[in-house]
PDB file of C-alpha atoms and ligand atoms in Angstrom:
ATOM      1  CA  UNK A 181     -15.103  10.457 114.102  1.00  0.00           C
ATOM      2  CA  UNK A 182     -14.486   9.947 110.361  1.00  0.00           C
ATOM      3  CA  UNK A 183     -13.483  13.082 108.493  1.00  0.00           C
ATOM      4  CA  UNK A 184     -16.097  14.523 106.161  1.00  0.00           C
ATOM      5  CA  UNK A 185     -15.634  13.839 102.454  1.00  0.00           C
ATOM      6  CA  UNK A 186     -13.544  16.665 100.947  1.00  0.00           C
ATOM      7  CA  UNK A 187     -15.291  19.378  98.962  1.00  0.00           C
ATOM      8  CA  UNK A 188     -13.446  21.351  96.300  1.00  0.00           C
ATOM      9  CA  UNK A 189     -15.453  24.351  95.183  1.00  0.00           C
ATOM     10  CA  UNK A 190     -14.808  26.930  92.474  1.00  0.00           C
ATOM     11  CA  UNK A 191     -16.210  30.447  92.518  1.00  0.00           C
ATOM     12  CA  UNK A 192     -16.095  32.036  89.073  1.00  0.00           C
ATOM     13  CA  UNK A 193     -17.313  35.397  90.404  1.00  0.00           C
ATOM     14  CA  UNK A 194     -18.295  37.745  87.536  1.00  0.00           C
ATOM     15  CA  UNK A 195     -16.301  35.871  84.933  1.00  0.00           C
ATOM     16  CA  UNK A 196     -17.475  33.704  82.079  1.00  0.00           C
ATOM     17  CA  UNK A 197     -19.789  33.737  79.105  1.00  0.00           C
ATOM     18  CA  UNK A 198     -21.152  30.856  77.040  1.00  0.00           C
ATOM     19  CA  UNK A 199     -17.693  30.415  75.540  1.00  0.00           C
ATOM     20  CA  UNK A 200     -16.497  29.337  78.970  1.00  0.00           C
ATOM     21  CA  UNK A 201     -18.831  26.344  79.144  1.00  0.00           C
ATOM     22  CA  UNK A 202     -16.067  24.276  77.537  1.00  0.00           C
ATOM     23  CA  UNK A 203     -14.150  24.553  80.824  1.00  0.00           C
ATOM     24  CA  UNK A 204     -17.130  23.082  82.678  1.00  0.00           C
ATOM     25  CA  UNK A 205     -17.430  20.296  80.114  1.00  0.00           C
ATOM     26  CA  UNK A 206     -13.716  19.503  80.482  1.00  0.00           C
ATOM     27  CA  UNK A 207     -14.076  19.384  84.250  1.00  0.00           C
ATOM     28  CA  UNK A 208     -17.146  17.168  83.971  1.00  0.00           C
ATOM     29  CA  UNK A 209     -15.222  14.775  81.727  1.00  0.00           C
ATOM     30  CA  UNK A 210     -12.395  14.597  84.270  1.00  0.00           C
ATOM     31  CA  UNK A 211     -14.867  13.921  87.082  1.00  0.00           C
ATOM     32  CA  UNK A 212     -16.602  11.255  85.012  1.00  0.00           C
ATOM     33  CA  UNK A 213     -13.241   9.659  84.190  1.00  0.00           C
ATOM     34  CA  UNK A 214     -12.551   9.296  87.924  1.00  0.00           C
ATOM     35  CA  UNK A 215      -9.775  11.909  88.182  1.00  0.00           C
ATOM     36  CA  UNK A 216     -11.466  13.517  91.204  1.00  0.00           C
ATOM     37  CA  UNK A 217     -12.496  10.286  92.912  1.00  0.00           C
ATOM     38  CA  UNK A 218     -12.983  10.596  96.658  1.00  0.00           C
ATOM     39  CA  UNK A 219     -13.875  14.281  96.556  1.00  0.00           C
ATOM     40  CA  UNK A 220     -17.012  16.307  95.873  1.00  0.00           C
ATOM     41  CA  UNK A 221     -16.505  18.948  93.194  1.00  0.00           C
ATOM     42  CA  UNK A 222     -18.616  22.077  92.846  1.00  0.00           C
ATOM     43  CA  UNK A 223     -18.383  24.959  90.394  1.00  0.00           C
ATOM     44  CA  UNK A 224     -20.316  28.198  90.841  1.00  0.00           C
ATOM     45  CA  UNK A 225     -20.453  30.152  87.582  1.00  0.00           C
ATOM     46  CA  UNK A 226     -22.417  33.420  87.137  1.00  0.00           C
ATOM     47  CA  UNK A 227     -26.224  33.114  87.142  1.00  0.00           C
ATOM     48  CA  UNK A 228     -26.352  33.385  83.353  1.00  0.00           C
ATOM     49  CA  UNK A 229     -24.477  30.105  82.985  1.00  0.00           C
ATOM     50  CA  UNK A 230     -26.044  28.071  85.782  1.00  0.00           C
ATOM     51  CA  UNK A 231     -28.756  26.378  83.732  1.00  0.00           C
ATOM     52  CA  UNK A 232     -26.545  25.556  80.759  1.00  0.00           C
ATOM     53  CA  UNK A 233     -23.763  24.314  83.037  1.00  0.00           C
ATOM     54  CA  UNK A 234     -26.183  22.211  85.084  1.00  0.00           C
ATOM     55  CA  UNK A 235     -27.533  20.642  81.895  1.00  0.00           C
ATOM     56  CA  UNK A 236     -23.992  19.779  80.821  1.00  0.00           C
ATOM     57  CA  UNK A 237     -23.348  18.124  84.186  1.00  0.00           C
ATOM     58  CA  UNK A 238     -26.709  16.457  84.827  1.00  0.00           C
ATOM     59  CA  UNK A 239     -26.258  12.931  86.154  1.00  0.00           C
ATOM     60  CA  UNK A 240     -22.506  13.362  86.696  1.00  0.00           C
ATOM     61  CA  UNK A 241     -20.548  13.952  89.883  1.00  0.00           C
ATOM     62  CA  UNK A 242     -19.913  17.620  89.097  1.00  0.00           C
ATOM     63  CA  UNK A 243     -22.325  19.885  90.968  1.00  0.00           C
ATOM     64  CA  UNK A 244     -23.172  23.376  89.738  1.00  0.00           C
ATOM     65  CA  UNK A 245     -24.012  26.132  92.194  1.00  0.00           C
ATOM     66  CA  UNK A 246     -24.986  29.793  92.348  1.00  0.00           C
ATOM     67  CA  UNK A 247     -22.924  32.566  93.939  1.00  0.00           C
ATOM     68  CA  UNK A 248     -25.736  34.199  95.911  1.00  0.00           C
ATOM     69  CA  UNK A 249     -29.479  33.963  96.448  1.00  0.00           C
ATOM     70  CA  UNK A 250     -32.247  36.166  97.773  1.00  0.00           C
ATOM     71  CA  UNK A 251     -33.831  35.075 101.082  1.00  0.00           C
ATOM     72  CA  UNK A 252     -37.346  35.133  99.585  1.00  0.00           C
ATOM     73  CA  UNK A 253     -38.659  32.391  97.263  1.00  0.00           C
ATOM     74  CA  UNK A 254     -40.084  35.025  94.862  1.00  0.00           C
ATOM     75  CA  UNK A 255     -41.267  38.590  94.938  1.00  0.00           C
ATOM     76  CA  UNK A 256     -40.545  42.216  94.143  1.00  0.00           C
ATOM     77  CA  UNK A 257     -36.749  42.030  94.159  1.00  0.00           C
ATOM     78  CA  UNK A 258     -35.565  43.308  90.811  1.00  0.00           C
ATOM     79  CA  UNK A 259     -32.320  41.733  89.699  1.00  0.00           C
ATOM     80  CA  UNK A 260     -32.262  39.088  92.406  1.00  0.00           C
ATOM     81  CA  UNK A 261     -32.512  35.316  92.096  1.00  0.00           C
ATOM     82  CA  UNK A 262     -34.042  32.995  94.681  1.00  0.00           C
ATOM     83  CA  UNK A 263     -32.711  29.698  95.965  1.00  0.00           C
ATOM     84  CA  UNK A 264     -35.767  28.009  94.459  1.00  0.00           C
ATOM     85  CA  UNK A 265     -34.909  29.503  91.046  1.00  0.00           C
ATOM     86  CA  UNK A 266     -31.375  28.188  91.318  1.00  0.00           C
ATOM     87  CA  UNK A 267     -32.686  24.777  92.235  1.00  0.00           C
ATOM     88  CA  UNK A 268     -35.080  24.921  89.289  1.00  0.00           C
ATOM     89  CA  UNK A 269     -32.130  25.779  87.021  1.00  0.00           C
ATOM     90  CA  UNK A 270     -30.354  22.619  88.154  1.00  0.00           C
ATOM     91  CA  UNK A 271     -28.093  23.990  90.887  1.00  0.00           C
ATOM     92  CA  UNK A 272     -27.244  21.855  93.899  1.00  0.00           C
ATOM     93  CA  UNK A 273     -25.547  24.507  96.021  1.00  0.00           C
ATOM     94  CA  UNK A 274     -25.142  28.239  96.555  1.00  0.00           C
ATOM     95  CA  UNK A 275     -22.437  30.442  98.051  1.00  0.00           C
ATOM     96  CA  UNK A 276     -23.775  32.833 100.704  1.00  0.00           C
ATOM     97  CA  UNK A 277     -22.022  35.608 102.580  1.00  0.00           C
ATOM     98  CA  UNK A 278     -18.990  35.944 100.311  1.00  0.00           C
ATOM     99  CA  UNK A 279     -16.941  38.907 101.532  1.00  0.00           C
ATOM    100  CA  UNK A 280     -17.404  40.679  98.199  1.00  0.00           C
ATOM    101  CA  UNK A 281     -21.159  40.610  98.794  1.00  0.00           C
ATOM    102  CA  UNK A 282     -20.803  41.587 102.446  1.00  0.00           C
ATOM    103  CA  UNK A 283     -18.597  44.548 101.397  1.00  0.00           C
ATOM    104  CA  UNK A 284     -20.175  45.614  98.110  1.00  0.00           C
ATOM    105  CA  UNK A 285     -23.826  44.892  98.870  1.00  0.00           C
ATOM    106  CA  UNK A 286     -23.946  45.641 102.585  1.00  0.00           C
ATOM    107  CA  UNK A 287     -24.852  42.101 103.583  1.00  0.00           C
ATOM    108  CA  UNK A 288     -25.009  41.615 107.350  1.00  0.00           C
ATOM    109  CA  UNK A 289     -24.708  38.365 109.295  1.00  0.00           C
ATOM    110  CA  UNK A 290     -28.493  38.427 109.608  1.00  0.00           C
ATOM    111  CA  UNK A 291     -28.904  38.673 105.819  1.00  0.00           C
ATOM    112  CA  UNK A 292     -26.452  35.842 105.349  1.00  0.00           C
ATOM    113  CA  UNK A 293     -28.361  33.644 107.789  1.00  0.00           C
ATOM    114  CA  UNK A 294     -31.604  34.344 105.928  1.00  0.00           C
ATOM    115  CA  UNK A 295     -29.890  33.335 102.683  1.00  0.00           C
ATOM    116  CA  UNK A 296     -28.524  30.138 104.240  1.00  0.00           C
ATOM    117  CA  UNK A 297     -32.031  29.345 105.483  1.00  0.00           C
ATOM    118  CA  UNK A 298     -33.380  29.962 101.980  1.00  0.00           C
ATOM    119  CA  UNK A 299     -30.819  27.534 100.579  1.00  0.00           C
ATOM    120  CA  UNK A 300     -31.939  24.843 103.048  1.00  0.00           C
ATOM    121  CA  UNK A 301     -35.591  25.521 102.225  1.00  0.00           C
ATOM    122  CA  UNK A 302     -34.841  24.993  98.520  1.00  0.00           C
ATOM    123  CA  UNK A 303     -32.736  21.883  99.068  1.00  0.00           C
ATOM    124  CA  UNK A 304     -29.413  23.525  98.182  1.00  0.00           C
ATOM    125  CA  UNK A 305     -26.182  23.130 100.102  1.00  0.00           C
ATOM    126  CA  UNK A 306     -25.054  26.528 101.397  1.00  0.00           C
ATOM    127  CA  UNK A 307     -21.354  27.358 101.196  1.00  0.00           C
ATOM    128  CA  UNK A 308     -21.315  30.023 103.892  1.00  0.00           C
ATOM    129  CA  UNK A 309     -18.283  32.325 103.917  1.00  0.00           C
ATOM    130  CA  UNK A 310     -16.735  33.973 106.945  1.00  0.00           C
ATOM    131  CA  UNK A 311     -13.462  35.848 107.306  1.00  0.00           C
ATOM    132  CA  UNK A 312     -11.766  38.822 108.867  1.00  0.00           C
ATOM    133  CA  UNK A 313     -10.516  41.973 107.145  1.00  0.00           C
ATOM    134  CA  UNK A 314      -6.864  42.967 107.142  1.00  0.00           C
ATOM    135  CA  UNK A 315      -7.522  45.582 109.843  1.00  0.00           C
ATOM    136  CA  UNK A 316      -9.331  43.044 112.041  1.00  0.00           C
ATOM    137  CA  UNK A 317      -6.488  40.582 111.511  1.00  0.00           C
ATOM    138  CA  UNK A 318      -3.863  43.172 112.439  1.00  0.00           C
ATOM    139  CA  UNK A 319      -5.786  44.052 115.604  1.00  0.00           C
ATOM    140  CA  UNK A 320      -5.767  40.387 116.650  1.00  0.00           C
ATOM    141  CA  UNK A 321      -9.538  40.093 116.281  1.00  0.00           C
ATOM    142  CA  UNK A 322      -9.696  37.143 113.894  1.00  0.00           C
ATOM    143  CA  UNK A 323     -11.305  34.596 116.226  1.00  0.00           C
ATOM    144  CA  UNK A 324     -13.695  37.142 117.703  1.00  0.00           C
ATOM    145  CA  UNK A 325     -14.911  38.117 114.204  1.00  0.00           C
ATOM    146  CA  UNK A 326     -15.213  34.528 112.986  1.00  0.00           C
ATOM    147  CA  UNK A 327     -17.053  33.553 116.176  1.00  0.00           C
ATOM    148  CA  UNK A 328     -19.561  36.365 115.728  1.00  0.00           C
ATOM    149  CA  UNK A 329     -20.083  35.547 112.046  1.00  0.00           C
ATOM    150  CA  UNK A 330     -20.698  31.892 112.855  1.00  0.00           C
ATOM    151  CA  UNK A 331     -23.034  32.598 115.767  1.00  0.00           C
ATOM    152  CA  UNK A 332     -25.087  35.077 113.784  1.00  0.00           C
ATOM    153  CA  UNK A 333     -25.093  33.642 110.292  1.00  0.00           C
ATOM    154  CA  UNK A 334     -25.220  29.848 110.684  1.00  0.00           C
ATOM    155  CA  UNK A 335     -28.888  28.763 110.912  1.00  0.00           C
ATOM    156  CA  UNK A 336     -29.438  27.061 114.304  1.00  0.00           C
ATOM    157  CA  UNK A 337     -31.006  23.927 112.794  1.00  0.00           C
ATOM    158  CA  UNK A 338     -28.441  23.517 109.985  1.00  0.00           C
ATOM    159  CA  UNK A 339     -27.669  19.965 108.870  1.00  0.00           C
ATOM    160  CA  UNK A 340     -24.160  18.873 107.953  1.00  0.00           C
ATOM    161  CA  UNK A 341     -25.224  17.711 104.488  1.00  0.00           C
ATOM    162  CA  UNK A 342     -26.658  21.128 103.722  1.00  0.00           C
ATOM    163  CA  UNK A 343     -23.821  23.328 104.910  1.00  0.00           C
ATOM    164  CA  UNK A 344     -20.149  23.985 104.265  1.00  0.00           C
ATOM    165  CA  UNK A 345     -18.374  26.766 106.105  1.00  0.00           C
ATOM    166  CA  UNK A 346     -15.610  28.559 104.202  1.00  0.00           C
ATOM    167  CA  UNK A 347     -12.925  30.507 106.067  1.00  0.00           C
ATOM    168  CA  UNK A 348     -11.860  33.213 103.656  1.00  0.00           C
ATOM    169  CA  UNK A 349      -9.663  35.924 105.169  1.00  0.00           C
ATOM    170  CA  UNK A 350     -10.626  39.026 103.169  1.00  0.00           C
ATOM    171  CA  UNK A 351      -6.977  40.044 102.861  1.00  0.00           C
ATOM    172  CA  UNK A 352      -6.093  36.685 101.262  1.00  0.00           C
ATOM    173  CA  UNK A 353      -8.691  36.809  98.491  1.00  0.00           C
ATOM    174  CA  UNK A 354      -7.125  37.507  95.116  1.00  0.00           C
ATOM    175  CA  UNK A 355      -3.929  38.861  96.692  1.00  0.00           C
ATOM    176  CA  UNK A 356      -1.553  35.899  96.589  1.00  0.00           C
ATOM    177  CA  UNK A 357      -1.303  36.115 100.373  1.00  0.00           C
ATOM    178  CA  UNK A 358      -2.147  33.002 102.420  1.00  0.00           C
ATOM    179  CA  UNK A 359      -2.094  32.706 106.231  1.00  0.00           C
ATOM    180  CA  UNK A 360       0.459  30.283 107.692  1.00  0.00           C
ATOM    181  CA  UNK A 361      -0.684  26.654 108.047  1.00  0.00           C
ATOM    182  CA  UNK A 362      -0.681  27.188 111.834  1.00  0.00           C
ATOM    183  CA  UNK A 363      -2.968  30.201 111.522  1.00  0.00           C
ATOM    184  CA  UNK A 364      -5.394  28.362 109.210  1.00  0.00           C
ATOM    185  CA  UNK A 365      -5.336  25.364 111.544  1.00  0.00           C
ATOM    186  CA  UNK A 366      -6.102  27.542 114.567  1.00  0.00           C
ATOM    187  CA  UNK A 367      -9.108  29.146 112.866  1.00  0.00           C
ATOM    188  CA  UNK A 368     -10.440  25.835 111.560  1.00  0.00           C
ATOM    189  CA  UNK A 369     -10.142  24.158 114.976  1.00  0.00           C
ATOM    190  CA  UNK A 370     -11.992  27.144 116.431  1.00  0.00           C
ATOM    191  CA  UNK A 371     -14.716  26.877 113.762  1.00  0.00           C
ATOM    192  CA  UNK A 372     -15.119  23.176 114.482  1.00  0.00           C
ATOM    193  CA  UNK A 373     -15.587  23.826 118.208  1.00  0.00           C
ATOM    194  CA  UNK A 374     -17.971  26.698 117.591  1.00  0.00           C
ATOM    195  CA  UNK A 375     -20.101  24.603 115.223  1.00  0.00           C
ATOM    196  CA  UNK A 376     -20.214  21.793 117.776  1.00  0.00           C
ATOM    197  CA  UNK A 377     -21.564  24.131 120.433  1.00  0.00           C
ATOM    198  CA  UNK A 378     -24.087  25.579 117.971  1.00  0.00           C
ATOM    199  CA  UNK A 379     -25.218  22.412 116.149  1.00  0.00           C
ATOM    200  CA  UNK A 380     -24.236  19.575 118.492  1.00  0.00           C
ATOM    201  CA  UNK A 381     -23.017  16.348 116.845  1.00  0.00           C
ATOM    202  CA  UNK A 382     -24.178  17.641 113.444  1.00  0.00           C
ATOM    203  CA  UNK A 383     -21.401  20.254 113.615  1.00  0.00           C
ATOM    204  CA  UNK A 384     -18.730  17.562 113.252  1.00  0.00           C
ATOM    205  CA  UNK A 385     -19.931  16.716 109.747  1.00  0.00           C
ATOM    206  CA  UNK A 386     -20.002  20.259 108.362  1.00  0.00           C
ATOM    207  CA  UNK A 387     -17.212  20.669 105.831  1.00  0.00           C
ATOM    208  CA  UNK A 388     -14.751  23.418 106.683  1.00  0.00           C
ATOM    209  CA  UNK A 389     -13.184  24.949 103.576  1.00  0.00           C
ATOM    210  CA  UNK A 390     -10.279  27.343 103.328  1.00  0.00           C
ATOM    211  CA  UNK A 391     -10.418  30.023 100.620  1.00  0.00           C
ATOM    212  CA  UNK A 392      -8.020  32.776  99.605  1.00  0.00           C
ATOM    213  CA  UNK A 393      -5.306  32.530  96.932  1.00  0.00           C
ATOM    214  CA  UNK A 394      -5.381  28.726  96.722  1.00  0.00           C
ATOM    215  CA  UNK A 395      -3.322  27.651  93.682  1.00  0.00           C
ATOM    216  CA  UNK A 396      -1.972  24.329  92.445  1.00  0.00           C
ATOM    217  CA  UNK A 397       1.345  24.964  94.194  1.00  0.00           C
ATOM    218  CA  UNK A 398      -0.085  25.522  97.676  1.00  0.00           C
ATOM    219  CA  UNK A 399      -3.195  23.315  97.524  1.00  0.00           C
ATOM    220  CA  UNK A 400      -1.624  20.152  98.942  1.00  0.00           C
ATOM    221  CA  UNK A 401      -0.197  22.021 101.949  1.00  0.00           C
ATOM    222  CA  UNK A 402      -3.500  23.794 102.646  1.00  0.00           C
ATOM    223  CA  UNK A 403      -5.519  20.606 102.330  1.00  0.00           C
ATOM    224  CA  UNK A 404      -3.129  18.757 104.603  1.00  0.00           C
ATOM    225  CA  UNK A 405      -3.998  20.993 107.561  1.00  0.00           C
ATOM    226  CA  UNK A 406      -6.153  19.411 110.289  1.00  0.00           C
ATOM    227  CA  UNK A 407      -9.826  20.356 110.039  1.00  0.00           C
ATOM    228  CA  UNK A 408      -9.457  21.626 106.458  1.00  0.00           C
ATOM    229  CA  UNK A 409     -12.020  19.573 104.528  1.00  0.00           C
ATOM    230  CA  UNK A 410     -11.569  21.276 101.190  1.00  0.00           C
ATOM    231  CA  UNK A 411     -11.060  24.606  99.492  1.00  0.00           C
ATOM    232  CA  UNK A 412     -13.018  27.417  97.906  1.00  0.00           C
ATOM    233  CA  UNK A 413     -11.091  28.658  94.903  1.00  0.00           C
ATOM    234  CA  UNK A 414     -11.653  31.876  92.964  1.00  0.00           C
ATOM    235  CA  UNK A 415      -9.220  32.831  90.188  1.00  0.00           C
ATOM    236  CA  UNK A 416      -7.640  29.403  89.850  1.00  0.00           C
ATOM    237  CA  UNK A 417     -11.014  27.740  89.225  1.00  0.00           C
ATOM    238  CA  UNK A 418     -11.602  29.500  85.914  1.00  0.00           C
ATOM    239  CA  UNK A 419      -9.831  26.951  83.778  1.00  0.00           C
ATOM    240  CA  UNK A 420     -10.400  23.218  84.050  1.00  0.00           C
ATOM    241  CA  UNK A 421      -6.659  22.499  83.946  1.00  0.00           C
ATOM    242  CA  UNK A 422      -5.746  24.751  86.876  1.00  0.00           C
ATOM    243  CA  UNK A 423      -8.738  23.705  88.970  1.00  0.00           C
ATOM    244  CA  UNK A 424      -8.024  20.032  88.282  1.00  0.00           C
ATOM    245  CA  UNK A 425      -4.428  20.529  89.366  1.00  0.00           C
ATOM    246  CA  UNK A 426      -5.805  21.753  92.706  1.00  0.00           C
ATOM    247  CA  UNK A 427      -8.305  18.894  92.999  1.00  0.00           C
ATOM    248  CA  UNK A 428      -5.611  16.364  92.173  1.00  0.00           C
ATOM    249  CA  UNK A 429      -3.207  17.878  94.702  1.00  0.00           C
ATOM    250  CA  UNK A 430      -5.646  16.631  97.318  1.00  0.00           C
ATOM    251  CA  UNK A 431      -5.142  12.984  96.406  1.00  0.00           C
TER     252      UNK A 431
HETATM  253  C1  PEP B 282     -12.884  33.669  96.452  1.00  0.00           C
HETATM  254  O1  PEP B 282     -13.245  34.657  95.838  1.00  0.00           O
HETATM  255  O2  PEP B 282     -13.718  32.995  97.081  1.00  0.00           O
HETATM  256  C2  PEP B 282     -11.474  33.314  96.426  1.00  0.00           C
HETATM  257  C3  PEP B 282     -11.035  32.439  97.290  1.00  0.00           C
HETATM  258  O3  PEP B 282     -10.694  33.941  95.490  1.00  0.00           O
HETATM  259  P1  PEP B 282      -9.149  33.635  95.111  1.00  0.00           P
HETATM  260  O4  PEP B 282      -8.968  32.143  95.110  1.00  0.00           O
HETATM  261  O5  PEP B 282      -8.973  34.226  93.746  1.00  0.00           O
HETATM  262  O6  PEP B 282      -8.317  34.293  96.150  1.00  0.00           O
END
């Protein structure tokens, strides 16, 4: 089976104001010039920048996404943004279930599944994050936790084109720590098998991303691991130069 096309995704988290749109424009220019050929590139800035960023990138190969969405299309949910609103703003994707949202906003696997279903309903690709905490890792529970998160948060009818699954060990996010290539490979092989049993043949096409302290100097090694179809990058996606160095490490 052919490997899925790589996806390199940036998560800006709560960083960036209008002054940062120049980074998106620089990235768009690099994509347009062919520097990222052979890969899909996605950047998820804060909500406030989604529409402006999407307008800058309209008709180019650089997709803009949101970092979260509410499960409902509209309603009494002060401060929240729906998948339909993101789509209307020009987004093509949305991150759901990031560990910072699971930890800081009490999101359960059930909530995450509802958000992934909302993304599909709105025509957005969901980048669904799973990952164990340091304590779970130290207790040897990594595969059990990832298995539960997949079973309970991946929508049963998910299509490969509408889903990417990001393995982000909580203890690797923003810490400079990265699991060994063997450990990442073991989790990704497990995720691939689990998706196959959940989604059938469709599971083989779902892109499996690794996220957690990916930088230009470790990107090539991470992306060379079997069943790693791309990366989800936080801090190192904030400037076009650093993110491009990661994208280009893939090639
Ligand atoms: C993230 O927040 O999704 C992430 C992977 O962060 P960082 O690359 O900064 O570890």
